[in-house]
Short mmCIF file of N, CA and C in Angstrom, two decimals:
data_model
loop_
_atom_site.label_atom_id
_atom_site.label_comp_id
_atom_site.label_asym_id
_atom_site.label_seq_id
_atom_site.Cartn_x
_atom_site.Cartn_y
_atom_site.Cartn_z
N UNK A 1 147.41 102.90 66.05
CA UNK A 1 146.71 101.64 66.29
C UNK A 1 147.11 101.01 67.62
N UNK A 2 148.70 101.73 67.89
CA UNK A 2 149.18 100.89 69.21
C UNK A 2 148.91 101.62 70.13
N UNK A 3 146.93 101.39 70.75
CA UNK A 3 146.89 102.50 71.63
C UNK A 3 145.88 101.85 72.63
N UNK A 4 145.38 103.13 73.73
CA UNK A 4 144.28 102.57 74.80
C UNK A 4 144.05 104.21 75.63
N UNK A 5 142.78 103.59 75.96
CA UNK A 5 141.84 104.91 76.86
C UNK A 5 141.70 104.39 77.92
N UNK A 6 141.62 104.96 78.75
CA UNK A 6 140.56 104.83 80.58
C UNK A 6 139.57 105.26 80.29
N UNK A 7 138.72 104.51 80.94
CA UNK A 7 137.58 104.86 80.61
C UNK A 7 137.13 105.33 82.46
N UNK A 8 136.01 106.03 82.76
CA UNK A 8 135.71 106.50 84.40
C UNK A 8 136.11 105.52 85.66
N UNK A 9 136.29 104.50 85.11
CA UNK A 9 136.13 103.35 86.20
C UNK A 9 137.86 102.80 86.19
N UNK A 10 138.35 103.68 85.30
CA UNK A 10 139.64 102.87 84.80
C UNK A 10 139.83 101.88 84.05
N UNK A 11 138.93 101.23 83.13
CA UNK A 11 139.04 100.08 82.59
C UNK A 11 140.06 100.54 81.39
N UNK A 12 140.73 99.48 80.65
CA UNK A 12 141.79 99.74 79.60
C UNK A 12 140.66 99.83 78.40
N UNK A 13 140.73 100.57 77.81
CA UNK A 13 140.10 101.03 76.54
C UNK A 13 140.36 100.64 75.09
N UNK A 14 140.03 99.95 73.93
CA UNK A 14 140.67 99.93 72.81
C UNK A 14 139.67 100.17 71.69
N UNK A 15 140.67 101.13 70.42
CA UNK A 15 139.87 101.60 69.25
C UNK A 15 139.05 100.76 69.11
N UNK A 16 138.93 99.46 69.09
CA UNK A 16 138.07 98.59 68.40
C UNK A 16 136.66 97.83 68.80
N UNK A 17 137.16 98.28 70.76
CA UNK A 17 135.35 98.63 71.27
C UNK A 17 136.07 97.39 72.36
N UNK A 18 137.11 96.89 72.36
CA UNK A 18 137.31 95.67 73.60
C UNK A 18 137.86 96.35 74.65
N UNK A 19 137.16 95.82 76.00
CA UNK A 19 137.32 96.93 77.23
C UNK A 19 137.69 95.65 78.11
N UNK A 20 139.05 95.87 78.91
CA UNK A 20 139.51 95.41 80.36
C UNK A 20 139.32 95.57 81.62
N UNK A 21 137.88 95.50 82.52
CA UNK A 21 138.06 95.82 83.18
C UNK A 21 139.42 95.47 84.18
N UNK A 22 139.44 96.98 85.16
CA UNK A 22 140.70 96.73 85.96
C UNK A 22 140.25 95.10 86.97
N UNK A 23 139.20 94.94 86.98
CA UNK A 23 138.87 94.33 88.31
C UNK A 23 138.70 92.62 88.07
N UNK A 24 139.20 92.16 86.56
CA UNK A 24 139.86 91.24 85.24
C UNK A 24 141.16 91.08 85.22
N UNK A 25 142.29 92.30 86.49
CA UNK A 25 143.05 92.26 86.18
C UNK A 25 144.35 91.88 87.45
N UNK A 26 143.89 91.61 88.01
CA UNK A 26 144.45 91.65 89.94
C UNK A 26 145.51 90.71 89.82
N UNK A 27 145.18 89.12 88.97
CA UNK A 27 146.44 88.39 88.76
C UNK A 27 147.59 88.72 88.21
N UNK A 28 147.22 89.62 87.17
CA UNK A 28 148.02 89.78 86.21
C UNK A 28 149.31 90.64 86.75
N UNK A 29 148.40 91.75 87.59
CA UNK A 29 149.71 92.56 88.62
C UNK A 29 150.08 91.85 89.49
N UNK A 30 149.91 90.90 90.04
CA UNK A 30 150.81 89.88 90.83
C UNK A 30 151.63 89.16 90.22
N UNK A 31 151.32 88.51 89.09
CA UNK A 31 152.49 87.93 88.44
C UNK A 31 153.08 88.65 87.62
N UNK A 32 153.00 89.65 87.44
CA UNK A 32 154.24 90.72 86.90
C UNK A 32 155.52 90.93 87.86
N UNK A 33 154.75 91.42 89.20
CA UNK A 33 155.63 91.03 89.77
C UNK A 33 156.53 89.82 90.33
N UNK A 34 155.70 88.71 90.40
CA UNK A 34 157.05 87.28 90.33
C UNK A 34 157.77 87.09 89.10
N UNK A 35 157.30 88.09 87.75
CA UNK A 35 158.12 87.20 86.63
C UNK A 35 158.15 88.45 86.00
N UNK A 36 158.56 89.59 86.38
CA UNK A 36 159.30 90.74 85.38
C UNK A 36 159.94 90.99 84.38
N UNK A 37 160.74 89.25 84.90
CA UNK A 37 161.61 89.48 83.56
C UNK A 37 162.64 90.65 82.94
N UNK A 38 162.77 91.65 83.55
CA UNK A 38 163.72 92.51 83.49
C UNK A 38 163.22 93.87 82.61
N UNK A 39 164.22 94.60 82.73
CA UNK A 39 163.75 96.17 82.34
C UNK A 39 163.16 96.52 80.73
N UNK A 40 163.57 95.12 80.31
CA UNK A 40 163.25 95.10 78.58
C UNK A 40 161.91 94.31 78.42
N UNK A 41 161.15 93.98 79.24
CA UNK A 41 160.72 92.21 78.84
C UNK A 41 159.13 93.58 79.31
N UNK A 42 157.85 92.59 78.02
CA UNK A 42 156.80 93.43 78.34
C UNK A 42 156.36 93.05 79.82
N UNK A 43 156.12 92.73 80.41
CA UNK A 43 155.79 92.23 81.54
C UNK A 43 156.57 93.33 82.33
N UNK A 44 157.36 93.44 82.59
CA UNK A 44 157.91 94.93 83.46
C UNK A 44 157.33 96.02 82.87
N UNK A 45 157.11 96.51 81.36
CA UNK A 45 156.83 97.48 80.90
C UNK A 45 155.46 97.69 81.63
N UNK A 46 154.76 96.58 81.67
CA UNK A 46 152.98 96.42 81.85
C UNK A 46 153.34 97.11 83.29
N UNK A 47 153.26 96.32 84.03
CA UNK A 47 154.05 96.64 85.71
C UNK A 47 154.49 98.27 85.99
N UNK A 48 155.42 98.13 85.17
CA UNK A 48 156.26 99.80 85.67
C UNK A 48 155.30 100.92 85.72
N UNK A 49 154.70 101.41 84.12
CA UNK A 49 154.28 102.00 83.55
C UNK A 49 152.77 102.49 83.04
N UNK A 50 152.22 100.78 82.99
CA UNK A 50 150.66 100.67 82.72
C UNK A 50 150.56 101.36 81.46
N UNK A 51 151.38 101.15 80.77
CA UNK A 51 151.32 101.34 79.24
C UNK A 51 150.84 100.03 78.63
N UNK A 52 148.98 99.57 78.82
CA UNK A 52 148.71 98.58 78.35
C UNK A 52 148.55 98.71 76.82
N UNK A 53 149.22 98.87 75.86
CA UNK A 53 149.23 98.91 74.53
C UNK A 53 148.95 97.78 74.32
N UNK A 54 148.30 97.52 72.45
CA UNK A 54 148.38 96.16 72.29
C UNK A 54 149.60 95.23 72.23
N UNK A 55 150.49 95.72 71.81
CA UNK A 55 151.91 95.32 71.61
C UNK A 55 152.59 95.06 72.96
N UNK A 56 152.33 95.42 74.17
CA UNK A 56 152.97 94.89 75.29
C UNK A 56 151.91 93.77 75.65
N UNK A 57 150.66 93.82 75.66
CA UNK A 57 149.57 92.86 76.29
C UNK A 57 149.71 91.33 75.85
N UNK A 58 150.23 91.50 74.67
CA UNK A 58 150.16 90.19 73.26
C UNK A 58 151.97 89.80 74.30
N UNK A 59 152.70 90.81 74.18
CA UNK A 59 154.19 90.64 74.46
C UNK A 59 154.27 89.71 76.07
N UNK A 60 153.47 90.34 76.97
CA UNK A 60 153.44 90.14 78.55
C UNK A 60 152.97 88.64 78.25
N UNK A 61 151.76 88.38 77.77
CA UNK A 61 151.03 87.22 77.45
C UNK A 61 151.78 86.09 76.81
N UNK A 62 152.67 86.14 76.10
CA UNK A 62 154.20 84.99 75.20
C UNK A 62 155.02 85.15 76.73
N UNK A 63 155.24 86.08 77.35
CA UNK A 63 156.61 85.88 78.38
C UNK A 63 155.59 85.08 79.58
N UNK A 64 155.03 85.29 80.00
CA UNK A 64 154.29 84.40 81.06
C UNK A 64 154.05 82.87 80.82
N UNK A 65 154.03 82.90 79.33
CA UNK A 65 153.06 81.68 79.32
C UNK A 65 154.94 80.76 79.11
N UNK A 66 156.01 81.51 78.43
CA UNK A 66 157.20 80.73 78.51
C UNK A 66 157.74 80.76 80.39
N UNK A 67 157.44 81.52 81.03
CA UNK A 67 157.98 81.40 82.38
C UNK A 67 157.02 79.82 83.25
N UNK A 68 155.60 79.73 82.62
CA UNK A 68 155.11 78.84 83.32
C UNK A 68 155.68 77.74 82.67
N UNK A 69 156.24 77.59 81.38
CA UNK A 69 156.63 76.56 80.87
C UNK A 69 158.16 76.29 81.17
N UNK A 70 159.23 77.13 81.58
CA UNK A 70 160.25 77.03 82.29
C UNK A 70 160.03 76.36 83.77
N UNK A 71 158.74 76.02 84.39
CA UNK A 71 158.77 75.36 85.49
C UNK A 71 158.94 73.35 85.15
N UNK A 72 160.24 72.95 85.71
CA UNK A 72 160.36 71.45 85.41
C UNK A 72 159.41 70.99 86.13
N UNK A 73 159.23 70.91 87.04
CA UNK A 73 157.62 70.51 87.43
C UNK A 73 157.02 71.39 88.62
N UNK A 74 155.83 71.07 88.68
CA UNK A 74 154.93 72.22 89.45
C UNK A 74 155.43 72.28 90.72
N UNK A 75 156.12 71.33 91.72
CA UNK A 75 156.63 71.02 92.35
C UNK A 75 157.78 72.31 92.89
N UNK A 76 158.38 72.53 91.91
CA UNK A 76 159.73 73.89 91.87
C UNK A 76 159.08 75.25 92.45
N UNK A 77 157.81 75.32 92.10
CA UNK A 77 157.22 76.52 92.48
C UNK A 77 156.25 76.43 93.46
N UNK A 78 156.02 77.66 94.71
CA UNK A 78 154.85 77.66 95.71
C UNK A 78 153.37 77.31 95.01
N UNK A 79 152.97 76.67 95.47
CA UNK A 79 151.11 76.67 95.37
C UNK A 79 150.90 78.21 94.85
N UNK A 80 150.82 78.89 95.79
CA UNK A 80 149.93 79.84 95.63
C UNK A 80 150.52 81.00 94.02
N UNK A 81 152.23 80.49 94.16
CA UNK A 81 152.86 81.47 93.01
C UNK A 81 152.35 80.70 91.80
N UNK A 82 152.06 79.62 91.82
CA UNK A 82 151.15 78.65 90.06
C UNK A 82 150.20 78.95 90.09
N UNK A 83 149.24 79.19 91.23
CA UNK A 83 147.47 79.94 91.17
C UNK A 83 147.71 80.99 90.79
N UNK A 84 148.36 81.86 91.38
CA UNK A 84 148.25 83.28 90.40
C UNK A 84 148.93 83.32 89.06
N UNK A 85 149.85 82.29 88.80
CA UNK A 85 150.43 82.74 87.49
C UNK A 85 149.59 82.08 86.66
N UNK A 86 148.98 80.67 87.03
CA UNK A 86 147.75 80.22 85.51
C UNK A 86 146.71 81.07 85.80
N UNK A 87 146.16 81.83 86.61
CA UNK A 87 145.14 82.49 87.13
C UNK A 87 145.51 83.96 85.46
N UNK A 88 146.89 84.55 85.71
CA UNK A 88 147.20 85.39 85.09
C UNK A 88 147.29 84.79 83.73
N UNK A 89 147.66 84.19 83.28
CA UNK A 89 148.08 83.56 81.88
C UNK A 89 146.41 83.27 81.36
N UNK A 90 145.52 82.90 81.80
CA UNK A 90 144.54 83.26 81.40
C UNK A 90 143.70 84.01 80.96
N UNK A 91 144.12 85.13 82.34
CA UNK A 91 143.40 86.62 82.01
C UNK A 91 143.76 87.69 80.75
N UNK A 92 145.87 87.17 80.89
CA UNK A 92 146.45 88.28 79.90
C UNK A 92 146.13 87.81 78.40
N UNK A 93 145.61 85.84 78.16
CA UNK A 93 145.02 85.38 76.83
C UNK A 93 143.92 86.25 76.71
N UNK A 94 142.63 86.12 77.50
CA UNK A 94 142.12 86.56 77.34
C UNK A 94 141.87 88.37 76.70
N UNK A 95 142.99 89.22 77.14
CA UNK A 95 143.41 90.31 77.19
C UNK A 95 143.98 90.45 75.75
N UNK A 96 144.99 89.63 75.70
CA UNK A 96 145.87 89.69 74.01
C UNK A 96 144.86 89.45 72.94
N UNK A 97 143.88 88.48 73.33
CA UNK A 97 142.91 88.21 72.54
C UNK A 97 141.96 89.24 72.00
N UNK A 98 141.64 89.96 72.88
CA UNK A 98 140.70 91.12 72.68
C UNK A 98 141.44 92.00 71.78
N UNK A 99 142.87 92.78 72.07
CA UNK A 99 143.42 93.10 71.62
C UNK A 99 143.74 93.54 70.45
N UNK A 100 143.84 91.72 69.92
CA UNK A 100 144.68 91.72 68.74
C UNK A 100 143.87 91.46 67.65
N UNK A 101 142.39 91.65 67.93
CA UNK A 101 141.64 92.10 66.71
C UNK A 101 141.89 93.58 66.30
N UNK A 102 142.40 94.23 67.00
CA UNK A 102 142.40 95.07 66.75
C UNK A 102 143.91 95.47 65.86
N UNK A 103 145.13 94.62 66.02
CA UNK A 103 146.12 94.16 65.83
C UNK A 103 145.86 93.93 64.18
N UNK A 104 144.81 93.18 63.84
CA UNK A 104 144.47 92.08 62.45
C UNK A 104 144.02 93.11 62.06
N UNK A 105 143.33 94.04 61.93
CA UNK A 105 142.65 95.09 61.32
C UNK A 105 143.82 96.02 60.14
#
């Protein structure tokens, strides 16, 4: 169940018919890289590997959304590093979301 296809274009694939395109996904590899989070944390796994399983997508998607909430105010961080990270925290909801119907099944 904890799985995914490419499809010709590369999009992330799932049993349950929900498709990522890559081109849905440009923030998300940018803020992987500002917030990795380390060799354990899904967000590196996503990054390293591109093992978009459902279980890292749902995982990457909780660590981002606690890293934007570790900011004391918006202020601490560059402009452009909060555009891509709510930019991303959107996309990877959107992403976990698709997902994790497939998750509920």
């Amino acid at each position: 169940m904890d799985s995914f296809e490419r499809d010709d274009c590369g999009a992330f694939v799932y049993p349950n018919g929900f498709k990522m395109p890559l081109e849905e996904t440009g923030a998300i590899w940018e803020a992987c890289e500002l917030w990795h989070g380390g060799q354990w944390s899904s967000l590196y796994a996503l990054m390293s590997s591109g093992h978009a399983t459902p279980s890292i997508i749902c995982g990457a998607a909780r660590e981002l959304e606690r890293a934007v909430n570790s900011w004391s105010s918006i202020d601490d961080a560059e402009e452009r590093e909060v555009d891509i990270t709510l930019q991303a925290v959107e996309q990877l909801n959107t992403w976990a979301d698709g997902v994790s119907e497939l998750l509920e099944d």
